[in-house]
Short mmCIF file of C-alpha atoms and ligand atoms in Angstrom, two decimals:
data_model
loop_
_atom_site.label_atom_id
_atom_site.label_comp_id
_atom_site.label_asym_id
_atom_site.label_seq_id
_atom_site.Cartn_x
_atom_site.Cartn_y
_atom_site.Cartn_z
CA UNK P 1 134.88 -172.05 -24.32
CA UNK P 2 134.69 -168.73 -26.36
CA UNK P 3 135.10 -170.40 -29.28
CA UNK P 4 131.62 -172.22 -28.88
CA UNK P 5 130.02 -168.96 -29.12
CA UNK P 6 128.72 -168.61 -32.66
CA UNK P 7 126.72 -165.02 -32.03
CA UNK P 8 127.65 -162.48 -30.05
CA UNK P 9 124.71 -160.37 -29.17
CA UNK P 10 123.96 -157.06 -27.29
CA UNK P 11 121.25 -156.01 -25.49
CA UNK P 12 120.68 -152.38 -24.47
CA UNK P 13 118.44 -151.87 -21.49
CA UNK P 14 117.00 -148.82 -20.43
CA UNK P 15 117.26 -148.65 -16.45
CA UNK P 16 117.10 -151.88 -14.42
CA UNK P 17 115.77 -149.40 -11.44
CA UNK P 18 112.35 -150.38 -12.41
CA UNK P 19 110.70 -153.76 -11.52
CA UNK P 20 109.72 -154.43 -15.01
CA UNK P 21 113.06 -154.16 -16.39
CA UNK P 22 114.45 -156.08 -13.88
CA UNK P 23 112.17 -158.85 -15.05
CA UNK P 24 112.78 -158.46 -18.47
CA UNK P 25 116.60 -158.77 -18.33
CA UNK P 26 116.16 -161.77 -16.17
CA UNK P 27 113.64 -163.00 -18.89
CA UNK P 28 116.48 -162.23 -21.27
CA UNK P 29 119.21 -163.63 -19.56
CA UNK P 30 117.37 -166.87 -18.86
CA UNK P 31 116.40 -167.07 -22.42
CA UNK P 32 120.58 -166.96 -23.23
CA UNK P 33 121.00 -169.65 -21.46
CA UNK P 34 119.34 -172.01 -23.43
CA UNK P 35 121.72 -170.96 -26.09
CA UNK P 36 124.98 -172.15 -25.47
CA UNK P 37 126.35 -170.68 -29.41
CA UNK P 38 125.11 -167.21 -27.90
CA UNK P 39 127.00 -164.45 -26.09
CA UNK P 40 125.10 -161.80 -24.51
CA UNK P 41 126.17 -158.56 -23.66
CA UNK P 42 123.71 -156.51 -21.60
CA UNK P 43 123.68 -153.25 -20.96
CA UNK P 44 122.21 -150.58 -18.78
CA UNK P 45 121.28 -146.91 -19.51
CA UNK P 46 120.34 -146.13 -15.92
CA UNK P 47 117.36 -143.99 -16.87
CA UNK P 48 119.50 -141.50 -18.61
CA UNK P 49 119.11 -141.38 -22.81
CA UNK P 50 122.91 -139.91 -22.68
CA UNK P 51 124.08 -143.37 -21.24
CA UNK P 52 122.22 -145.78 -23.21
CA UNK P 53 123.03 -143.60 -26.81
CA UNK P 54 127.21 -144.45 -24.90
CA UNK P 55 125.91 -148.10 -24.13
CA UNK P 56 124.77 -148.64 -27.94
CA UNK P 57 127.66 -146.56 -30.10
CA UNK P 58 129.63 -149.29 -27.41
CA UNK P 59 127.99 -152.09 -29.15
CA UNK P 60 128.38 -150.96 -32.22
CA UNK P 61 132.26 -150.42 -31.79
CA UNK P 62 132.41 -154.02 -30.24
CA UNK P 63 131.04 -155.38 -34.11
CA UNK P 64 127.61 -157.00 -31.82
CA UNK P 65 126.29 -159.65 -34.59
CA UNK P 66 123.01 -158.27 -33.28
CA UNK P 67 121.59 -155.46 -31.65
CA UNK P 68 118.48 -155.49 -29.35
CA UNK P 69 117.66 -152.34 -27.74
CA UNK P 70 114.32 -151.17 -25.35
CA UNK P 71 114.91 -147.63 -25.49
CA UNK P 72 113.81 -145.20 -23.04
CA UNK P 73 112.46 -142.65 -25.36
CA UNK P 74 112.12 -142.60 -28.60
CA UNK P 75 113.57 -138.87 -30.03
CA UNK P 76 116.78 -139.29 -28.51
CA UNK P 77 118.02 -143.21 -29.32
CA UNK P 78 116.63 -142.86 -32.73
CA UNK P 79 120.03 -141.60 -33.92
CA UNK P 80 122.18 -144.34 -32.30
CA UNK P 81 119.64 -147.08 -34.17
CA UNK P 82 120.59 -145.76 -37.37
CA UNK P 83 123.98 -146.16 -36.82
CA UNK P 84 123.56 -149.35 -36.00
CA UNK P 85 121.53 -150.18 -38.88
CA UNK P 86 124.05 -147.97 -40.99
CA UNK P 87 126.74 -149.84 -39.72
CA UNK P 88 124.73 -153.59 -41.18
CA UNK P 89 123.84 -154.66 -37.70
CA UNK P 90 120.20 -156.30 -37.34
CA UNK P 91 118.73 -154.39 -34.99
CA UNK P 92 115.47 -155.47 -32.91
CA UNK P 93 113.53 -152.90 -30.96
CA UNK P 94 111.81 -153.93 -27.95
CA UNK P 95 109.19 -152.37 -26.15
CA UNK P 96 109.19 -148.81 -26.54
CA UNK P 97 109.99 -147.59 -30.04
CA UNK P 98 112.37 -145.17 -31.99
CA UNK P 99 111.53 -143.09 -35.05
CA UNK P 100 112.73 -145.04 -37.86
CA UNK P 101 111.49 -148.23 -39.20
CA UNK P 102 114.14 -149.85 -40.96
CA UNK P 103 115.14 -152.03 -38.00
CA UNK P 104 114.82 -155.76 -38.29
CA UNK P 105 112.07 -156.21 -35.96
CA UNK P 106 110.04 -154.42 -33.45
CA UNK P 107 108.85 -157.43 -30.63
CA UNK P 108 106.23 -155.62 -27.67
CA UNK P 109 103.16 -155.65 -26.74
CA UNK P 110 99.82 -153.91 -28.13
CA UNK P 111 99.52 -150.57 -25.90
CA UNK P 112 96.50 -149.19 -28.04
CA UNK P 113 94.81 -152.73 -27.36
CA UNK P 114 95.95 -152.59 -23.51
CA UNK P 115 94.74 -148.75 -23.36
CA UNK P 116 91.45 -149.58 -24.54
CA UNK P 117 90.47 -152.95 -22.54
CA UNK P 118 91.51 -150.67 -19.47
CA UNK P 119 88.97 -147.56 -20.93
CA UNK P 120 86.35 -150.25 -21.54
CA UNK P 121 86.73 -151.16 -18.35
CA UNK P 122 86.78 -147.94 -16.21
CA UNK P 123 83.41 -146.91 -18.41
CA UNK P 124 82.12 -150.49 -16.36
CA UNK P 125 83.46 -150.13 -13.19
CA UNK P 126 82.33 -146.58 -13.68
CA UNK P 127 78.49 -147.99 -14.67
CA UNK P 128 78.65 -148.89 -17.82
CA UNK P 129 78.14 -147.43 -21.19
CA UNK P 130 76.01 -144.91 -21.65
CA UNK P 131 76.13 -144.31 -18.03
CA UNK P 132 79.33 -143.70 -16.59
CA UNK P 133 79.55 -141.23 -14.03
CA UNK P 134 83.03 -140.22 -12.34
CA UNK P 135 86.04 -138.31 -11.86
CA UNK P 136 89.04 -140.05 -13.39
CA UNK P 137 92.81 -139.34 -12.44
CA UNK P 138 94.76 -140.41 -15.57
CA UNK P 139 99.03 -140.41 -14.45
CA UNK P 140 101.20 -140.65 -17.63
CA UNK P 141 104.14 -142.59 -18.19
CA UNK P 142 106.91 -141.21 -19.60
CA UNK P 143 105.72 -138.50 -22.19
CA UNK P 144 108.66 -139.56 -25.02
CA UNK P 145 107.62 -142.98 -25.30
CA UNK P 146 105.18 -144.55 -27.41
CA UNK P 147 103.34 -146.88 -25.14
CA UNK P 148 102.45 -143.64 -23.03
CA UNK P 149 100.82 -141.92 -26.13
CA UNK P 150 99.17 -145.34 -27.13
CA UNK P 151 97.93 -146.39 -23.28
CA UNK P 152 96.11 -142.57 -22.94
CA UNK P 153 94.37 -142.58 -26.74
CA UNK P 154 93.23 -146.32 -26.34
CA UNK P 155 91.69 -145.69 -23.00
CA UNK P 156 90.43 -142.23 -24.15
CA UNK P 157 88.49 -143.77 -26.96
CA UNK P 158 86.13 -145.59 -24.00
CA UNK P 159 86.04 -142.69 -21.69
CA UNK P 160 85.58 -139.69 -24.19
CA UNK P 161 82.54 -141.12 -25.17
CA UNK P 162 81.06 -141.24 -22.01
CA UNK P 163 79.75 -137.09 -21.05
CA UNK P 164 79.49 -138.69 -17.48
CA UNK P 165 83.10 -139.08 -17.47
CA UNK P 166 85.31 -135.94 -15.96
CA UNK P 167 89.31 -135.98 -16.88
CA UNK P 168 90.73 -134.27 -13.47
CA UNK P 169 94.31 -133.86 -14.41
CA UNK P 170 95.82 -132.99 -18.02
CA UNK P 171 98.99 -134.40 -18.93
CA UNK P 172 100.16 -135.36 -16.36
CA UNK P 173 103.53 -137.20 -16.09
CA UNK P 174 104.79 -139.62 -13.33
CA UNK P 175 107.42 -141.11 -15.54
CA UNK P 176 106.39 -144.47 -14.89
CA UNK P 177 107.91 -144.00 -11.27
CA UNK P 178 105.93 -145.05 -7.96
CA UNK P 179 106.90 -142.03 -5.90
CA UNK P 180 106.44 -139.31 -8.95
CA UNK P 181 102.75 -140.81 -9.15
CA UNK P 182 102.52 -140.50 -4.88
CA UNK P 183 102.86 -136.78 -5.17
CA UNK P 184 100.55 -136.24 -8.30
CA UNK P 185 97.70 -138.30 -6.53
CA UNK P 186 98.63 -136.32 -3.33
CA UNK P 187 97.94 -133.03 -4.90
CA UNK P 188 94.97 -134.28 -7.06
CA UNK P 189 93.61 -135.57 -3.76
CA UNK P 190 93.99 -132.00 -1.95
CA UNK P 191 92.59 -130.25 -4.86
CA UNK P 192 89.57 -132.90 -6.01
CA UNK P 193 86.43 -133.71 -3.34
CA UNK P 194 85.97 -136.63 -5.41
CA UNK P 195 88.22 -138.93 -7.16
CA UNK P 196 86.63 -141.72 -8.76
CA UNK P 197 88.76 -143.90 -10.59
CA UNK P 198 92.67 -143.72 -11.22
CA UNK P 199 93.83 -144.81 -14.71
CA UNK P 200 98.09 -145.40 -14.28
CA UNK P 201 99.83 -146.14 -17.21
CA UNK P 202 101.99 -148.85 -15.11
CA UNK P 203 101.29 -150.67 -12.18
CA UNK P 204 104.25 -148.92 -9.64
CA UNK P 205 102.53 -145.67 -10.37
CA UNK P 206 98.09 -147.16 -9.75
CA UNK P 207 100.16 -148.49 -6.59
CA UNK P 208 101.67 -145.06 -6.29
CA UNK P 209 98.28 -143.16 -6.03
CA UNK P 210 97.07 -146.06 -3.88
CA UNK P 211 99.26 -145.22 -1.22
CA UNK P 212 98.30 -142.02 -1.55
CA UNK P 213 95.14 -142.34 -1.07
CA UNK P 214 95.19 -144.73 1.66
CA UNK P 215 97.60 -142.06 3.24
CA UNK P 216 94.23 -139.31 3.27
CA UNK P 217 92.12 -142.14 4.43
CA UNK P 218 90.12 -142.34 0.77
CA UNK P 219 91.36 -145.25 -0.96
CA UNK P 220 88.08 -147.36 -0.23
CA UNK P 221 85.96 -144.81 -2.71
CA UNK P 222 88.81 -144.72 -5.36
CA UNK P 223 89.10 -148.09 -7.90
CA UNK P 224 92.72 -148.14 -9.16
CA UNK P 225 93.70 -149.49 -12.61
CA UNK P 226 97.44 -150.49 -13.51
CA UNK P 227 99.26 -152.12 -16.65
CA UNK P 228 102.18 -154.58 -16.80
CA UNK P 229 100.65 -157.35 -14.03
CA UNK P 230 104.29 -158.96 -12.58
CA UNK P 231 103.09 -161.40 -10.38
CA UNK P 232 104.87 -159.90 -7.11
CA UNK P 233 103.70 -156.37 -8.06
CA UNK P 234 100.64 -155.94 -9.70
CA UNK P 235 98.86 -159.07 -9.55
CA UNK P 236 99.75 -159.28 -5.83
CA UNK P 237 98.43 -155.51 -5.33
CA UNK P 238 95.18 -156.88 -7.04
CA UNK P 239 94.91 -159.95 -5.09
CA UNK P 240 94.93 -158.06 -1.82
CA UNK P 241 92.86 -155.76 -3.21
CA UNK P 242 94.65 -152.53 -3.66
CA UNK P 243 94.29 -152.18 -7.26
CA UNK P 244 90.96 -153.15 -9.17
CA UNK P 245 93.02 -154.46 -12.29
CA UNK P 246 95.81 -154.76 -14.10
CA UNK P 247 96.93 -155.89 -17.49
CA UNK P 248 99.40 -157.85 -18.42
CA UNK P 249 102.78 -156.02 -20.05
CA UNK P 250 104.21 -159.40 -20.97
CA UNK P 251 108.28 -158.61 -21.46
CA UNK P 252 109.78 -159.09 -24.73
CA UNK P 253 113.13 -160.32 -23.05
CA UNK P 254 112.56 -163.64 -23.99
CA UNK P 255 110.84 -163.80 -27.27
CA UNK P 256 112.99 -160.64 -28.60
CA UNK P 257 116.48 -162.90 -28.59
CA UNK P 258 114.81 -165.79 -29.84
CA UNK P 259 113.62 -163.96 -32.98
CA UNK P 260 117.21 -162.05 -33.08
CA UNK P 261 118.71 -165.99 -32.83
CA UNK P 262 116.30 -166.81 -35.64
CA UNK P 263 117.09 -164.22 -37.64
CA UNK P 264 121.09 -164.92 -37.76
CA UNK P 265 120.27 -168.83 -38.13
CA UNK P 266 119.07 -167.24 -41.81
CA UNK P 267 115.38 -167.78 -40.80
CA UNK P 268 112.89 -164.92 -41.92
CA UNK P 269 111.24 -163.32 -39.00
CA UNK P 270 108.16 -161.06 -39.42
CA UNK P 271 108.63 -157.25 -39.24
CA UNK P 272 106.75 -157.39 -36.05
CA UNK P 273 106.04 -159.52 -33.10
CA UNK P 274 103.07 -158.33 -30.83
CA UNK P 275 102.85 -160.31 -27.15
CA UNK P 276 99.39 -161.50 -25.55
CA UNK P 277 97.78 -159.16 -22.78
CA UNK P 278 95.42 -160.23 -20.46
CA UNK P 279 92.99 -158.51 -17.76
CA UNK P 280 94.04 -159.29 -14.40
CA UNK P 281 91.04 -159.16 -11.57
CA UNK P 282 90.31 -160.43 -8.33
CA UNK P 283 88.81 -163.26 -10.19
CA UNK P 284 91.74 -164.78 -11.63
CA UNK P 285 94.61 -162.86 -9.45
CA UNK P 286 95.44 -165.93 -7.11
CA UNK P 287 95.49 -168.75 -9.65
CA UNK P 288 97.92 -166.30 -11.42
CA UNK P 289 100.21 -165.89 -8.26
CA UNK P 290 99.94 -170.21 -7.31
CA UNK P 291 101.32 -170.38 -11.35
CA UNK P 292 103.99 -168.55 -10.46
CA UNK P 293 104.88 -170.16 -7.21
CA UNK P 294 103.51 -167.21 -5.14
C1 LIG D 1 109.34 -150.04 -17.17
C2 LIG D 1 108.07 -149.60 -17.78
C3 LIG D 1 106.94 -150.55 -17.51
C4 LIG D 1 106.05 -150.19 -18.63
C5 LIG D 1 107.02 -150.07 -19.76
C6 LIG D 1 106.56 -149.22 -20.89
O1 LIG D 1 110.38 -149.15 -17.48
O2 LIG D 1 107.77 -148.34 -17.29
O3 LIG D 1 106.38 -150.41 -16.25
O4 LIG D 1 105.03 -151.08 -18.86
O5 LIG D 1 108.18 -149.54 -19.20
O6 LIG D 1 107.54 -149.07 -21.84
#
């Protein structure tokens, strides 16, 4: 059997702690198995850079024909990539980036594009330009990673503009974790009258501050906005009507090792591959869920 695999290709994972991931590597796995001439070796850094910079010197040892990696900050796997890249193995970053760009390909979505259809649409819910009026509670993902940096300055270019518009919290981190995000909404909530509108950079931490809220009785004067939309999380939270949106975080699982299969079959791929987003609403939340079988 092992000699029908033509490619044998690694895939470093962050943490698979997080619903997202989870996803993804079963988007990735599924993917492989379409492939019969592929091997896939996955990986998982368990939310700690040290183990995912062992997971990918690992790979690199093992002579991987191709290395994909979603890293789970940028600063501290940049170092690791180079090797890789050092040692002639096409790498393909997916995700969140690192801080070279002489990888192969980086395949993720648009979190500038994602930050600012959420801004644009806390300045409606809020109502509307010009007019917005509100206290927003903005949670952070984790503050090494790109898509953090690019969800807060897409949705800040909506919100800055409106002088109605009051930022209760500064830089605040949940680390894209549900219960970090509880206890940062907890204490916003004891120290803030009014809370308007809460802007999470993922869904598990707008679901977070939900519960929160719901916990001091004042969920039902606080719209909650999340990003990544998995049908049993977010969409479902929007569909019962404890979030007020969400926007799709398609995963690059699948899409990232076709490209990296592409690539090996001698095919040029392009030096980046951006997924489709989509606002998710009570409008269109159910028809999302029957897709999926929900
Ligand atoms: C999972 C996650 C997602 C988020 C993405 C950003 O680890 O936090 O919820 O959309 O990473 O990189």
């Amino acid at each position: 059997l092992a000699q029908d695999k033509k490619w044998r290709i690694g895939f470093s994972q962050a943490t698979t702690i997080e619903p997202w991931r989870a996803q993804f590597n079963k988007d990735i796995i599924a993917e492989a198995a379409k492939h019969p001439e592929v091997e896939l070796i996955v990986t998982d850094g368990e939310d700690k850079t040290e183990k995912q910079v062992a997971d990918v010197e690992n790979l690199i040892r093992q002579e991987v024909d191709a290395l994909l990696i979603s890293p789970k900050e940028s600063a501290g796997l940049t170092g690791v990539v180079q090797q890789a890249i050092d040692a002639k193995i096409p790498v393909f970053v997916l995700d969140r980036n690192v801080e070279t760009d002489q990888y192969t390909q980086f395949v993720g979505g648009d979190n500038k594009l994602i930050g600012r259809a959420a801004g644009e649409y806390a300045v409606e819910l809020l109502g509307g330009k010009g007019k917005a009026q509100g206290n927003v509670v903005e949670i952070w993902g984790g503050m090494g990673t790109q898509p953090a940096h690019d969800r807060h300055d897409g949705f800040h270019e909506f919100t800055d503009k409106e002088p109605g518009i009051k930022n209760l919290l500064d830089q605040q981190s949940g680390d894209w974790k549900q219960d970090q995000a509880y206890n940062i909404m907890a204490t916003a909530l004891r120290n803030n009258e009014k809370i308007d509108l809460v802007y999470g950079h993922n869904d598990p931490m707008a679901y977070g501050a939900y519960l929160a809220a719901k916990d001091a009785g004042r969920e039902k004067d606080i719209k909650f906005i999340g990003i990544d939309a998995l049908p049993g999380e977010g969409v479902t939270w929007v569909n019962n009507g404890e979030l007020t949106a969400t926007f799709l975080y398609a995963t690059p699982g699948a899409e990232g090792l076709r490209q990296a299969i592409k690539f090996l079959n001698g095919e040029k791929v392009e030096k980046t591959v951006t997924l489709d987003t989509m606002k998710v609403t009570k409008e269109n939340a159910g028809q999302i869920m029957k897709e999926k079988g929900l």
